[in-house]
Amino acid sequence: CKQYAITLLKPDIWEATLKTILTEINALKVIKGHPNVVTLYDYDQQYYIKNDGQIKRLVIYIVVDLAAGGELFNIIA
């Protein structure tokens, strides 16, 4: 049974760093299959339309390999 990690990014988290997040998603698509990098399986952006007709991004979700074992930063430190 394959396990995956799903990350949900809400607007208050990614609003200031949207360009960086999209750059990282594109990088994961390019290096897909590398044995030392998690695999990006899927990502999407969900939108909703406000009453005034304005389109707002509701959430970004990212599905990658599950990397169990804790935070990489803590292991390196």
PDB file of C-alpha atoms in Angstrom:
ATOM      1  CA  CYS A   1       0.000   0.000   0.000  1.00  0.00           C
ATOM      2  CA  LYS A   2       1.625   3.240  -1.173  1.00  0.00           C
ATOM      3  CA  GLN A   3       1.397   6.221   1.195  1.00  0.00           C
ATOM      4  CA  TYR A   4       1.373   9.834   0.118  1.00  0.00           C
ATOM      5  CA  ALA A   5       1.707  13.209   1.811  1.00  0.00           C
ATOM      6  CA  ILE A   6      -0.859  15.872   0.994  1.00  0.00           C
ATOM      7  CA  THR A   7      -0.102  19.491   1.777  1.00  0.00           C
ATOM      8  CA  LEU A   8      -2.890  22.061   1.752  1.00  0.00           C
ATOM      9  CA  LEU A   9      -1.764  25.661   1.460  1.00  0.00           C
ATOM     10  CA  LYS A  10      -4.349  28.259   2.412  1.00  0.00           C
ATOM     11  CA  PRO A  11      -4.118  31.896   1.198  1.00  0.00           C
ATOM     12  CA  ASP A  12      -2.873  33.269   4.513  1.00  0.00           C
ATOM     13  CA  ILE A  13       0.128  30.922   4.282  1.00  0.00           C
ATOM     14  CA  TRP A  14       1.174  31.316   0.660  1.00  0.00           C
ATOM     15  CA  GLU A  15      -0.041  34.748  -0.378  1.00  0.00           C
ATOM     16  CA  ALA A  16       3.413  36.350  -0.012  1.00  0.00           C
ATOM     17  CA  THR A  17       5.306  33.361  -1.412  1.00  0.00           C
ATOM     18  CA  LEU A  18       3.084  32.164  -4.276  1.00  0.00           C
ATOM     19  CA  LYS A  19       5.799  32.657  -6.913  1.00  0.00           C
ATOM     20  CA  THR A  20       8.276  30.586  -4.858  1.00  0.00           C
ATOM     21  CA  ILE A  21       5.739  27.806  -4.321  1.00  0.00           C
ATOM     22  CA  LEU A  22       4.924  27.592  -8.033  1.00  0.00           C
ATOM     23  CA  THR A  23       8.660  27.592  -8.868  1.00  0.00           C
ATOM     24  CA  GLU A  24       9.200  24.652  -6.486  1.00  0.00           C
ATOM     25  CA  ILE A  25       6.251  22.772  -8.004  1.00  0.00           C
ATOM     26  CA  ASN A  26       7.729  23.267 -11.491  1.00  0.00           C
ATOM     27  CA  ALA A  27      11.145  22.092 -10.266  1.00  0.00           C
ATOM     28  CA  LEU A  28       9.590  18.920  -8.820  1.00  0.00           C
ATOM     29  CA  LYS A  29       7.919  18.272 -12.184  1.00  0.00           C
ATOM     30  CA  VAL A  30      11.264  18.600 -13.996  1.00  0.00           C
ATOM     31  CA  ILE A  31      13.262  16.311 -11.691  1.00  0.00           C
ATOM     32  CA  LYS A  32      10.507  13.710 -11.337  1.00  0.00           C
ATOM     33  CA  GLY A  33      11.943  10.246 -10.817  1.00  0.00           C
ATOM     34  CA  HIS A  34      15.185  11.321  -9.143  1.00  0.00           C
ATOM     35  CA  PRO A  35      15.955   8.797  -6.365  1.00  0.00           C
ATOM     36  CA  ASN A  36      16.880  11.497  -3.811  1.00  0.00           C
ATOM     37  CA  VAL A  37      13.884  13.797  -4.310  1.00  0.00           C
ATOM     38  CA  VAL A  38      10.250  13.234  -3.378  1.00  0.00           C
ATOM     39  CA  THR A  39       7.988  12.648  -6.363  1.00  0.00           C
ATOM     40  CA  LEU A  40       5.263  15.163  -7.128  1.00  0.00           C
ATOM     41  CA  TYR A  41       2.142  13.177  -8.005  1.00  0.00           C
ATOM     42  CA  ASP A  42      -0.419  15.937  -8.304  1.00  0.00           C
ATOM     43  CA  TYR A  43      -1.147  19.529  -7.478  1.00  0.00           C
ATOM     44  CA  ASP A  44      -4.093  21.802  -8.036  1.00  0.00           C
ATOM     45  CA  GLN A  45      -5.430  25.224  -7.203  1.00  0.00           C
ATOM     46  CA  GLN A  46      -9.062  25.522  -6.154  1.00  0.00           C
ATOM     47  CA  TYR A  47     -10.906  28.764  -6.810  1.00  0.00           C
ATOM     48  CA  TYR A  48     -14.177  30.326  -5.832  1.00  0.00           C
ATOM     49  CA  ILE A  49     -16.076  33.326  -7.168  1.00  0.00           C
ATOM     50  CA  LYS A  50     -17.132  36.011  -4.735  1.00  0.00           C
ATOM     51  CA  ASN A  51     -20.524  37.730  -4.959  1.00  0.00           C
ATOM     52  CA  ASP A  52     -18.935  40.690  -6.759  1.00  0.00           C
ATOM     53  CA  GLY A  53     -17.650  38.342  -9.502  1.00  0.00           C
ATOM     54  CA  GLN A  54     -14.043  38.475  -8.323  1.00  0.00           C
ATOM     55  CA  ILE A  55     -12.187  35.154  -8.556  1.00  0.00           C
ATOM     56  CA  LYS A  56     -10.262  34.188  -5.442  1.00  0.00           C
ATOM     57  CA  ARG A  57      -7.861  31.301  -4.942  1.00  0.00           C
ATOM     58  CA  LEU A  58      -9.126  29.177  -2.072  1.00  0.00           C
ATOM     59  CA  VAL A  59      -6.410  26.564  -1.572  1.00  0.00           C
ATOM     60  CA  ILE A  60      -3.424  24.922  -3.261  1.00  0.00           C
ATOM     61  CA  TYR A  61      -2.919  21.226  -2.638  1.00  0.00           C
ATOM     62  CA  ILE A  62       0.249  19.240  -3.345  1.00  0.00           C
ATOM     63  CA  VAL A  63       0.535  15.427  -3.326  1.00  0.00           C
ATOM     64  CA  VAL A  64       4.060  13.989  -2.915  1.00  0.00           C
ATOM     65  CA  ASP A  65       5.791  10.875  -1.593  1.00  0.00           C
ATOM     66  CA  LEU A  66       5.453  10.414   2.135  1.00  0.00           C
ATOM     67  CA  ALA A  67       8.843  11.101   3.709  1.00  0.00           C
ATOM     68  CA  ALA A  68       8.403   9.688   7.204  1.00  0.00           C
ATOM     69  CA  GLY A  69      11.099  10.154   9.780  1.00  0.00           C
ATOM     70  CA  GLY A  70      10.772  13.747  10.887  1.00  0.00           C
ATOM     71  CA  GLU A  71      11.921  17.125   9.699  1.00  0.00           C
ATOM     72  CA  LEU A  72      15.001  17.099   7.473  1.00  0.00           C
ATOM     73  CA  PHE A  73      16.262  20.294   9.126  1.00  0.00           C
ATOM     74  CA  ASN A  74      16.286  18.605  12.542  1.00  0.00           C
ATOM     75  CA  ILE A  75      18.208  15.621  11.164  1.00  0.00           C
ATOM     76  CA  ILE A  76      20.809  17.846   9.503  1.00  0.00           C
ATOM     77  CA  ALA A  77      21.162  20.133  12.533  1.00  0.00           C
TER      78      ALA A  77
END
